[in-house]
């Protein structure tokens, strides 16, 4: 009988093998790879036949492998590489495969070869290992976040709770969990909200997301904890069958939230109180000057009436003054209320030179007219955009403050310089109000724009605070020039109309 193997060449067997095989020469060059090897490693026949075996290894093993290869040639014997351990091999696309490698020396007449057989390590083992690692990571993350896992099979009414869930609900390790037990532990006030969250997740038209926060009373120790649970409902044929999710203790966060809320309402109450008192002060500030003027006019009128032959003209003027001042006080109050209620600011194109002149007249009508005036207007000043009454108010405040400062210090010559110009650098209209009063020391200067700051015994301390707020509402800035040697210099800028 003839030997059947006689008809089969090495090449035929090499190609027919179920495992990936490489034929490598004594220089480490790959001479040939069978079809399985080409498929496994992702090379064409041509590409692989120009490679050294080391090129199939991750870089860190290459240098060492040269030594192993020389050792193998010195003592060639059939054996598995890496003492039976799974080894890494590189595919053409850089992917790393885990393989078992066995080496068989082959000697032809002239040449020495090694037949390398690659056996892909059990894919199932690899998948299991990957799964184990991923589960381990998940468990560590779960532990770090203090998460409990729940899984509710609603078809069979079966609950799965991990140890952490049991801890949160105060259930024993091996105790079967019943829906009733789960529900009774939830705070009665939170049951409806949790129920609603569940209903939303059950709705097949929704996305199956479950998210609820509720209090749970641990039956073991009676301690109440806030729980946040999130999960996803699974559906089968449009019917909710299984809810899987995680829960965590958020008690600390809830306590912080509550403290913060209490703190916030206290702050809000304080703020409301402050706003109320600032509003009252602002109103008082608005009424102060007209009331003083009305009182002065009334005295003139009374005085005239006491006289049997009173001068009708004088009396009319005095009463006329009373009417004008009271109407103005009323208008002022309306304007102020509109401003405080943050109603929309109605601006118009204005001639700032005219507003300065109007403000001087107004100050005079309040009894703040006696001073030497140096007025430098800019005749062709472009129009500004602002609220007429508010800008008048700012200027009147600056003028009355200047007069009061000069009166208080009893300066021999009360003088005020007003300069209106274009500030090219800021591209704004610029008003400077300078007086010959005592000026301000550094400490006072730092505080004058604060509400209620006053150095006058009958002062309210709201004038400059309101003036600055009005200026900013009009898109401008108001400041005091620092370190002035004599008197006080206030600067007011306002935007030009576009
Ligand atoms: P009030 O006039 O009611 O005091 P203001 O807010 O208008 O309130 O002014 C605050 C303080 O700024 C004044 O009390 C005063 O000390 C100081 N002040 C304002 N303008 C001048 C000025 N031209 N010269 C000196 N001090 C001034």
Coordinates of C-alpha atoms and ligand atoms in Angstrom, one line a residue:
X1 CA 0.0 0.0 0.0
X2 CA 1.3 3.4 -0.9
X3 CA 1.7 6.0 1.7
X4 CA -1.1 8.6 1.1
X5 CA 1.0 11.4 2.6
X6 CA 3.6 10.9 -0.2
X7 CA 1.3 12.7 -2.6
X8 CA 0.8 15.6 -0.3
X9 CA 3.4 18.4 -0.4
X10 CA 4.3 20.6 2.6
X11 CA 2.8 23.5 0.7
X12 CA -0.6 21.7 0.5
X13 CA -0.6 21.0 4.2
X14 CA 0.6 24.5 5.0
X15 CA -2.3 26.0 3.1
X16 CA -4.9 23.6 4.4
X17 CA -4.1 24.0 8.1
X18 CA -6.9 25.4 10.2
X19 CA -4.4 27.5 12.3
X20 CA -2.5 30.5 11.2
X21 CA 1.1 29.5 10.2
X22 CA 4.2 31.4 9.3
X23 CA 7.4 30.1 7.9
X24 CA 10.4 32.0 9.1
X25 CA 14.0 31.6 8.0
X26 CA 17.1 31.7 10.3
X27 CA 17.4 35.4 9.8
X28 CA 14.0 36.0 11.2
X29 CA 12.4 36.9 7.8
X30 CA 8.9 35.7 7.1
X31 CA 9.1 33.5 4.0
X32 CA 5.5 32.6 3.8
X33 CA 2.2 32.9 5.6
X34 CA -0.8 30.7 5.0
X35 CA -4.3 32.0 4.1
X36 CA -5.5 31.8 7.8
X37 CA -2.4 33.8 9.0
X38 CA -2.9 36.5 6.3
X39 CA -6.5 36.8 7.3
X40 CA -5.7 36.9 11.0
X41 CA -3.0 39.4 10.7
X42 CA -4.6 41.5 8.0
X43 CA -1.6 41.5 5.5
X44 CA -1.5 40.6 1.8
X45 CA 1.0 37.8 0.8
X46 CA 3.3 40.4 -0.7
X47 CA 3.3 42.7 2.3
X48 CA 4.0 39.9 4.8
X49 CA 6.8 38.3 2.9
X50 CA 9.0 41.4 3.3
X51 CA 8.6 41.5 7.1
X52 CA 10.8 40.4 10.0
X53 CA 8.9 38.4 12.7
X54 CA 9.7 41.1 15.2
X55 CA 7.6 43.5 13.3
X56 CA 4.5 41.5 14.3
X57 CA 5.3 42.1 18.0
X58 CA 4.4 45.1 20.1
X59 CA 7.5 47.4 20.1
X60 CA 8.5 46.7 23.8
X61 CA 9.1 43.0 23.1
X62 CA 11.2 43.4 19.9
X63 CA 14.7 43.9 21.2
X64 CA 14.4 41.0 23.7
X65 CA 13.1 38.7 21.0
X66 CA 16.3 38.9 19.0
X67 CA 18.0 37.1 21.9
X68 CA 15.3 34.6 22.2
X69 CA 15.5 33.9 18.5
X70 CA 19.3 33.3 18.6
X71 CA 18.8 31.0 21.6
X72 CA 16.2 29.0 19.7
X73 CA 18.5 28.5 16.8
X74 CA 21.3 27.3 19.1
X75 CA 19.0 24.7 20.5
X76 CA 16.1 24.2 18.1
X77 CA 13.3 22.1 19.5
X78 CA 9.5 22.0 19.1
X79 CA 8.0 24.0 21.8
X80 CA 5.5 26.7 22.7
X81 CA 6.7 30.2 22.9
X82 CA 6.5 32.3 26.1
X83 CA 6.4 29.1 28.2
X84 CA 2.8 28.5 27.4
X85 CA 1.6 32.0 28.3
X86 CA -0.7 33.9 26.0
X87 CA 1.3 36.4 23.9
X88 CA 0.5 39.6 22.1
X89 CA 0.8 40.0 18.4
X90 CA 0.1 43.0 16.2
X91 CA -2.3 43.0 13.3
X92 CA -1.5 45.2 10.3
X93 CA -4.0 47.8 11.6
X94 CA -2.2 48.1 14.9
X95 CA -4.8 46.0 16.8
X96 CA -3.3 43.7 19.4
X97 CA -4.3 40.0 19.4
X98 CA -3.7 37.6 22.2
X99 CA -2.4 34.3 20.8
X100 CA -0.7 31.1 21.8
X101 CA 2.4 30.5 19.7
X102 CA 4.2 27.3 19.0
X103 CA 7.5 26.9 17.3
X104 CA 8.7 23.9 15.2
X105 CA 12.2 23.8 13.8
X106 CA 12.4 22.5 10.2
X107 CA 15.6 21.6 8.4
X108 CA 15.9 21.4 4.6
X109 CA 19.1 20.4 2.9
X110 CA 20.5 23.8 2.8
X111 CA 18.3 26.0 5.0
X112 CA 17.0 26.1 8.5
X113 CA 13.4 27.3 9.1
X114 CA 10.9 27.7 11.9
X115 CA 7.3 26.9 11.5
X116 CA 5.4 29.4 13.7
X117 CA 1.8 28.4 14.5
X118 CA -0.5 31.1 15.9
X119 CA -3.5 30.0 17.9
X120 CA -5.9 32.7 18.8
X121 CA -6.5 32.5 22.6
X122 CA -10.0 31.5 23.4
X123 CA -12.2 34.4 22.4
X124 CA -14.7 33.5 25.0
X125 CA -12.0 33.6 27.7
X126 CA -11.0 37.0 26.4
X127 CA -14.6 38.3 26.5
X128 CA -15.1 36.9 30.0
X129 CA -11.9 38.6 31.1
X130 CA -13.1 41.9 29.6
X131 CA -16.5 41.5 31.2
X132 CA -14.9 40.7 34.6
X133 CA -12.7 43.9 34.4
X134 CA -15.7 46.0 33.3
X135 CA -17.8 44.6 36.1
X136 CA -15.0 45.3 38.6
X137 CA -14.8 48.9 37.4
X138 CA -18.5 49.3 37.6
X139 CA -18.5 47.9 41.2
X140 CA -15.7 50.3 42.2
X141 CA -17.6 53.2 40.7
X142 CA -20.8 52.1 42.4
X143 CA -19.0 51.8 45.7
X144 CA -17.3 55.2 45.3
X145 CA -20.6 56.9 44.6
X146 CA -22.5 54.9 47.3
X147 CA -24.9 53.6 44.7
X148 CA -27.4 50.8 45.4
X149 CA -28.7 48.8 42.4
X150 CA -32.2 47.7 42.0
X151 CA -33.9 45.5 39.4
X152 CA -37.6 45.1 39.4
X153 CA -39.2 42.4 37.3
X154 CA -42.8 43.8 37.2
X155 CA -44.1 40.7 35.3
X156 CA -43.3 38.4 38.2
X157 CA -43.2 41.0 40.9
X158 CA -39.6 40.1 41.8
X159 CA -37.2 42.6 43.3
X160 CA -33.4 42.3 43.2
X161 CA -31.6 44.6 45.6
X162 CA -27.9 44.7 46.1
X163 CA -26.3 45.0 49.5
X164 CA -26.3 48.8 49.4
X165 CA -30.0 49.0 48.6
X166 CA -30.7 46.7 51.5
X167 CA -28.6 48.9 53.7
X168 CA -30.5 52.0 52.6
X169 CA -33.9 50.3 53.3
X170 CA -32.7 48.5 56.4
X171 CA -33.4 45.0 54.9
X172 CA -31.5 41.9 55.8
X173 CA -29.0 40.3 53.3
X174 CA -31.0 37.2 52.5
X175 CA -34.5 38.7 53.1
X176 CA -36.9 38.5 50.1
X177 CA -38.0 42.0 49.2
X178 CA -41.7 42.7 48.8
X179 CA -43.3 45.7 47.0
X180 CA -45.3 46.5 50.1
X181 CA -42.2 46.7 52.3
X182 CA -40.6 48.9 49.7
X183 CA -43.6 51.3 49.5
X184 CA -44.3 51.5 53.3
X185 CA -40.8 52.7 53.9
X186 CA -41.3 55.7 51.7
X187 CA -42.5 58.9 53.4
X188 CA -46.3 59.3 52.9
X189 CA -45.8 62.8 51.6
X190 CA -43.4 61.6 48.9
X191 CA -45.4 58.5 47.7
X192 CA -47.5 60.3 45.2
X193 CA -44.5 62.0 43.5
X194 CA -42.7 58.6 43.3
X195 CA -45.8 57.0 41.9
X196 CA -46.0 59.7 39.2
X197 CA -42.4 59.2 38.3
X198 CA -43.1 55.5 37.9
X199 CA -46.2 56.2 35.8
X200 CA -44.1 58.3 33.5
X201 CA -41.5 55.6 33.0
X202 CA -44.2 53.0 32.3
X203 CA -45.7 55.1 29.5
X204 CA -44.8 53.4 26.3
X205 CA -44.9 56.7 24.5
X206 CA -42.2 58.1 26.8
X207 CA -38.5 57.4 26.9
X208 CA -38.7 54.9 29.9
X209 CA -36.6 57.1 32.2
X210 CA -37.3 56.9 35.9
X211 CA -36.2 59.6 38.2
X212 CA -37.5 60.3 41.7
X213 CA -36.5 61.8 45.0
X214 CA -38.2 60.7 48.3
X215 CA -37.6 60.1 51.9
X216 CA -37.2 56.6 53.3
X217 CA -37.5 55.6 56.9
X218 CA -35.2 52.8 57.7
X219 CA -37.3 50.3 59.8
X220 CA -34.3 48.9 61.5
X221 CA -33.2 52.2 63.2
X222 CA -36.0 54.6 62.3
X223 CA -33.6 57.0 60.6
X224 CA -35.0 59.0 57.8
X225 CA -32.9 59.4 54.6
X226 CA -33.4 61.2 51.4
X227 CA -33.0 58.9 48.4
X228 CA -32.5 59.9 44.8
X229 CA -33.3 57.0 42.4
X230 CA -32.8 56.9 38.6
X231 CA -33.5 54.1 36.3
X232 CA -34.7 52.9 33.0
X233 CA -37.8 50.9 32.2
X234 CA -37.6 48.1 29.7
X235 CA -40.5 47.2 27.4
X236 CA -41.6 44.1 25.7
X237 CA -44.2 44.5 23.0
X238 CA -45.0 47.9 24.3
X239 CA -45.5 46.6 27.9
X240 CA -43.2 47.7 30.7
X241 CA -41.6 44.6 32.1
X242 CA -38.5 45.5 34.0
X243 CA -37.1 48.6 35.8
X244 CA -33.4 48.7 36.4
X245 CA -31.7 51.5 38.2
X246 CA -29.6 52.9 41.0
X247 CA -30.4 54.8 44.2
X248 CA -28.2 56.9 46.4
X249 CA -28.5 58.7 49.8
X250 CA -28.8 62.5 49.2
X251 CA -29.7 63.4 52.8
X252 CA -26.6 65.6 53.3
X253 CA -27.3 67.5 50.0
X254 CA -30.9 68.0 51.1
X255 CA -29.9 69.4 54.4
X256 CA -27.5 71.8 52.7
X257 CA -30.2 72.8 50.2
X258 CA -32.6 73.5 53.1
X259 CA -30.0 75.6 55.0
X260 CA -29.2 77.5 51.9
X261 CA -32.9 78.2 51.3
X262 CA -33.4 79.5 54.8
X263 CA -30.3 81.6 54.4
X264 CA -31.6 82.9 51.1
X265 CA -35.0 83.8 52.5
X266 CA -33.4 85.6 55.4
X267 CA -31.1 87.5 52.9
X268 CA -34.1 88.3 50.7
X269 CA -36.0 89.6 53.7
X270 CA -33.1 91.8 54.7
X271 CA -32.7 93.0 51.2
X272 CA -36.4 93.8 50.9
X273 CA -36.1 95.8 54.2
X274 CA -33.2 97.7 52.8
X275 CA -34.9 98.4 49.5
X276 CA -38.0 99.6 51.5
X277 CA -35.9 102.0 53.6
X278 CA -33.9 103.2 50.6
X279 CA -37.1 103.9 48.7
X280 CA -38.5 105.8 51.6
X281 CA -35.3 107.8 51.9
X282 CA -35.3 108.5 48.1
X283 CA -38.8 109.8 48.4
X284 CA -37.9 111.9 51.4
X285 CA -35.0 113.3 49.3
X286 CA -37.3 114.1 46.4
X287 CA -39.7 115.9 48.7
X288 CA -37.2 117.7 50.9
X289 CA -36.5 120.6 48.6
X290 CA -40.0 121.3 47.2
X291 CA -41.4 121.1 50.8
X292 CA -38.8 123.6 52.1
X293 CA -39.7 125.9 49.2
X294 CA -43.4 125.5 49.8
X295 CA -42.9 126.3 53.4
X296 CA -40.9 129.4 52.6
X297 CA -43.6 130.6 50.0
X298 CA -46.4 129.9 52.6
X299 CA -44.6 132.0 55.2
X300 CA -44.3 134.9 52.7
X301 CA -48.1 134.5 51.9
X302 CA -49.0 134.4 55.6
X303 CA -46.8 137.4 56.3
X304 CA -48.5 139.3 53.5
X305 CA -52.0 138.5 54.8
X306 CA -51.1 139.7 58.3
X307 CA -50.7 143.1 56.8
X308 CA -54.0 145.0 56.4
X309 CA -52.9 146.5 53.1
X310 CA -51.2 143.5 51.7
X311 CA -49.6 143.5 48.3
X312 CA -51.8 141.3 46.0
X313 CA -48.9 140.8 43.6
X314 CA -46.7 139.5 46.3
X315 CA -49.3 137.1 47.6
X316 CA -50.1 135.8 44.2
X317 CA -46.4 135.2 43.5
X318 CA -46.0 133.3 46.8
X319 CA -49.1 131.2 46.2
X320 CA -48.0 130.6 42.6
X321 CA -44.6 129.4 43.9
X322 CA -46.5 127.0 46.3
X323 CA -48.5 125.5 43.4
X324 CA -45.5 125.1 41.1
X325 CA -43.4 123.4 43.8
X326 CA -46.2 121.0 44.8
X327 CA -46.8 120.1 41.2
X328 CA -43.1 119.6 40.7
X329 CA -42.9 117.4 43.8
X330 CA -45.8 115.3 42.5
X331 CA -44.0 114.9 39.1
X332 CA -40.8 114.0 40.8
X333 CA -42.4 111.3 42.8
X334 CA -43.9 109.7 39.7
X335 CA -40.6 109.8 37.9
X336 CA -38.9 108.3 40.9
X337 CA -41.4 105.5 41.2
X338 CA -41.1 104.7 37.5
X339 CA -37.4 104.6 37.9
X340 CA -37.5 102.3 41.0
X341 CA -40.0 100.0 39.2
X342 CA -37.4 99.7 36.5
X343 CA -39.9 100.7 33.9
X344 CA -38.4 101.3 30.4
X345 CA -36.3 104.4 30.3
X346 CA -37.7 106.8 27.8
X347 CA -34.8 108.7 26.3
X348 CA -34.8 111.5 23.8
X349 CA -32.3 113.6 21.9
X350 CA -31.3 116.5 24.2
X351 CA -29.3 119.7 24.1
X352 CA -27.1 119.4 27.2
X353 CA -26.2 123.1 27.3
X354 CA -30.0 123.8 27.7
X355 CA -30.4 121.2 30.4
X356 CA -27.5 122.8 32.4
X357 CA -29.3 126.2 32.1
X358 CA -32.6 124.7 33.2
X359 CA -31.0 123.0 36.1
X360 CA -29.4 126.3 37.3
X361 CA -32.9 127.8 37.2
X362 CA -34.4 124.9 39.1
X363 CA -31.7 125.1 41.8
X364 CA -32.4 128.8 42.1
X365 CA -36.1 128.1 42.6
X366 CA -35.2 125.9 45.5
X367 CA -33.2 128.7 47.1
X368 CA -29.7 127.6 45.8
X369 CA -29.0 130.5 43.5
X370 CA -26.5 132.7 45.3
X371 CA -23.1 132.0 44.0
X372 CA -20.8 133.4 41.3
X373 CA -21.2 131.4 38.2
X374 CA -18.6 130.7 35.6
X375 CA -20.3 128.9 32.7
X376 CA -18.3 127.4 29.9
X377 CA -20.7 125.8 27.4
X378 CA -19.7 124.1 24.1
X379 CA -22.0 125.9 21.6
X380 CA -21.9 123.1 18.9
X381 CA -22.1 120.2 21.3
X382 CA -23.7 117.3 19.5
X383 CA -27.1 116.2 21.0
X384 CA -27.0 113.6 23.8
X385 CA -29.5 110.8 24.3
X386 CA -31.1 110.7 27.8
X387 CA -34.0 111.3 30.1
X388 CA -34.5 115.1 30.5
X389 CA -35.9 115.1 34.1
X390 CA -33.3 112.6 35.4
X391 CA -30.3 114.5 34.0
X392 CA -31.8 117.7 35.5
X393 CA -32.1 115.9 38.8
X394 CA -28.4 114.9 38.7
X395 CA -27.2 118.4 38.0
X396 CA -29.5 120.0 40.6
X397 CA -28.1 117.6 43.2
X398 CA -24.5 118.5 42.3
X399 CA -25.4 122.2 42.5
X400 CA -27.3 122.0 45.8
X401 CA -24.5 119.9 47.3
X402 CA -21.9 122.5 46.1
X403 CA -23.9 125.4 47.6
X404 CA -24.5 123.6 50.9
X405 CA -20.8 122.8 51.2
X406 CA -19.8 126.4 50.6
X407 CA -22.5 127.7 52.9
X408 CA -21.5 125.2 55.6
X409 CA -17.9 126.3 55.4
X410 CA -18.8 130.0 55.2
X411 CA -16.4 130.6 52.2
X412 CA -16.0 134.3 51.5
X413 CA -16.7 133.9 47.8
X414 CA -19.1 131.1 46.8
X415 CA -18.2 130.3 43.2
X416 CA -19.2 127.5 40.9
X417 CA -17.7 126.7 37.6
X418 CA -19.7 124.5 35.1
X419 CA -17.9 123.3 32.0
X420 CA -19.7 121.4 29.2
X421 CA -17.5 119.8 26.5
X422 CA -16.9 116.9 24.3
X423 CA -14.7 114.2 25.8
X424 CA -13.1 112.9 22.6
X425 CA -11.3 110.0 24.4
X426 CA -14.6 108.6 25.8
X427 CA -16.7 109.9 22.9
X428 CA -19.2 111.3 25.4
X429 CA -20.5 114.6 26.5
X430 CA -18.7 115.8 29.7
X431 CA -19.9 118.1 32.4
X432 CA -17.6 119.3 35.2
X433 CA -19.1 121.0 38.3
X434 CA -16.5 122.6 40.5
X435 CA -17.1 124.6 43.6
X436 CA -15.0 126.7 45.9
X437 CA -16.1 124.9 49.1
X438 CA -13.9 123.0 51.6
X439 CA -13.6 119.9 49.4
X440 CA -13.6 116.3 50.7
X441 CA -11.0 114.4 52.7
X442 CA -10.0 111.0 51.3
X443 CA -12.2 109.0 53.8
X444 CA -15.3 111.0 53.0
X445 CA -14.6 111.0 49.3
X446 CA -14.5 107.2 49.3
X447 CA -18.0 106.9 50.8
X448 CA -20.1 109.7 49.2
X449 CA -21.8 107.5 46.7
X450 CA -23.0 105.0 49.4
X451 CA -26.7 105.2 50.2
X452 CA -27.3 107.0 53.5
X453 CA -23.8 108.4 53.8
X454 CA -24.0 112.0 54.9
X455 CA -21.9 114.5 56.9
X456 CA -24.8 117.0 57.2
X457 CA -26.9 117.0 60.4
X458 CA -30.1 117.2 58.3
X459 CA -28.8 115.2 55.4
X460 CA -30.3 112.0 54.1
X461 CA -27.3 110.8 52.2
X462 CA -29.2 109.6 49.1
X463 CA -28.5 112.5 46.7
X464 CA -25.3 111.1 45.2
X465 CA -26.4 107.5 45.4
X466 CA -29.5 108.4 43.3
X467 CA -27.5 110.6 41.0
X468 CA -25.1 107.9 40.2
X469 CA -27.9 105.3 39.6
X470 CA -29.6 107.8 37.3
X471 CA -26.4 108.5 35.5
X472 CA -25.7 104.8 34.9
X473 CA -29.3 104.2 33.8
X474 CA -28.7 106.9 31.2
X475 CA -25.5 105.2 30.0
X476 CA -23.1 107.6 31.6
X477 CA -20.7 107.8 34.6
X478 CA -20.5 110.1 37.6
X479 CA -17.4 110.5 39.7
X480 CA -15.5 112.8 42.0
X481 CA -12.1 113.9 41.0
X482 CA -9.6 112.6 43.5
X483 CA -7.0 114.6 45.4
X484 CA -8.2 118.0 44.5
X485 CA -6.5 120.8 46.5
X486 CA -9.4 123.2 46.8
X487 CA -13.1 122.7 46.5
X488 CA -14.8 119.7 45.0
X489 CA -14.9 118.7 41.3
X490 CA -17.6 116.3 40.0
X491 CA -17.5 114.8 36.5
X492 CA -20.6 113.6 34.7
X493 CA -20.4 111.9 31.3
X494 CA -23.4 111.1 29.0
X495 CA -23.6 109.4 25.7
X496 CA -24.2 111.2 22.5
X497 CA -27.2 110.4 20.4
X498 CA -26.3 108.0 17.6
Ligands
LIG1 P1 -26.6 114.6 51.5 O1 -26.5 115.8 50.7 O2 -28.0 114.3 52.0 O3 -25.6 114.5 52.6 P2 -25.4 113.3 49.2 O4 -25.4 111.8 48.8 O5 -25.9 114.2 48.2 O6 -26.3 113.3 50.5 O7 -24.0 113.7 49.7 C1 -23.3 112.8 50.5 C2 -22.1 113.5 51.2 O8 -21.1 113.9 50.2 C3 -22.5 114.8 51.8 O9 -23.0 114.7 53.1 C4 -21.1 115.6 51.9 O10 -20.3 115.1 52.9 C5 -20.4 115.0 50.6 N1 -20.5 116.0 49.5 C6 -21.3 116.0 48.4 N2 -21.0 117.0 47.6 C7 -20.0 117.7 48.2 C8 -19.3 118.9 47.8 N3 -19.6 119.6 46.7 N4 -18.4 119.4 48.7 C9 -18.1 118.7 49.8 N5 -18.7 117.6 50.2 C10 -19.7 117.1 49.4

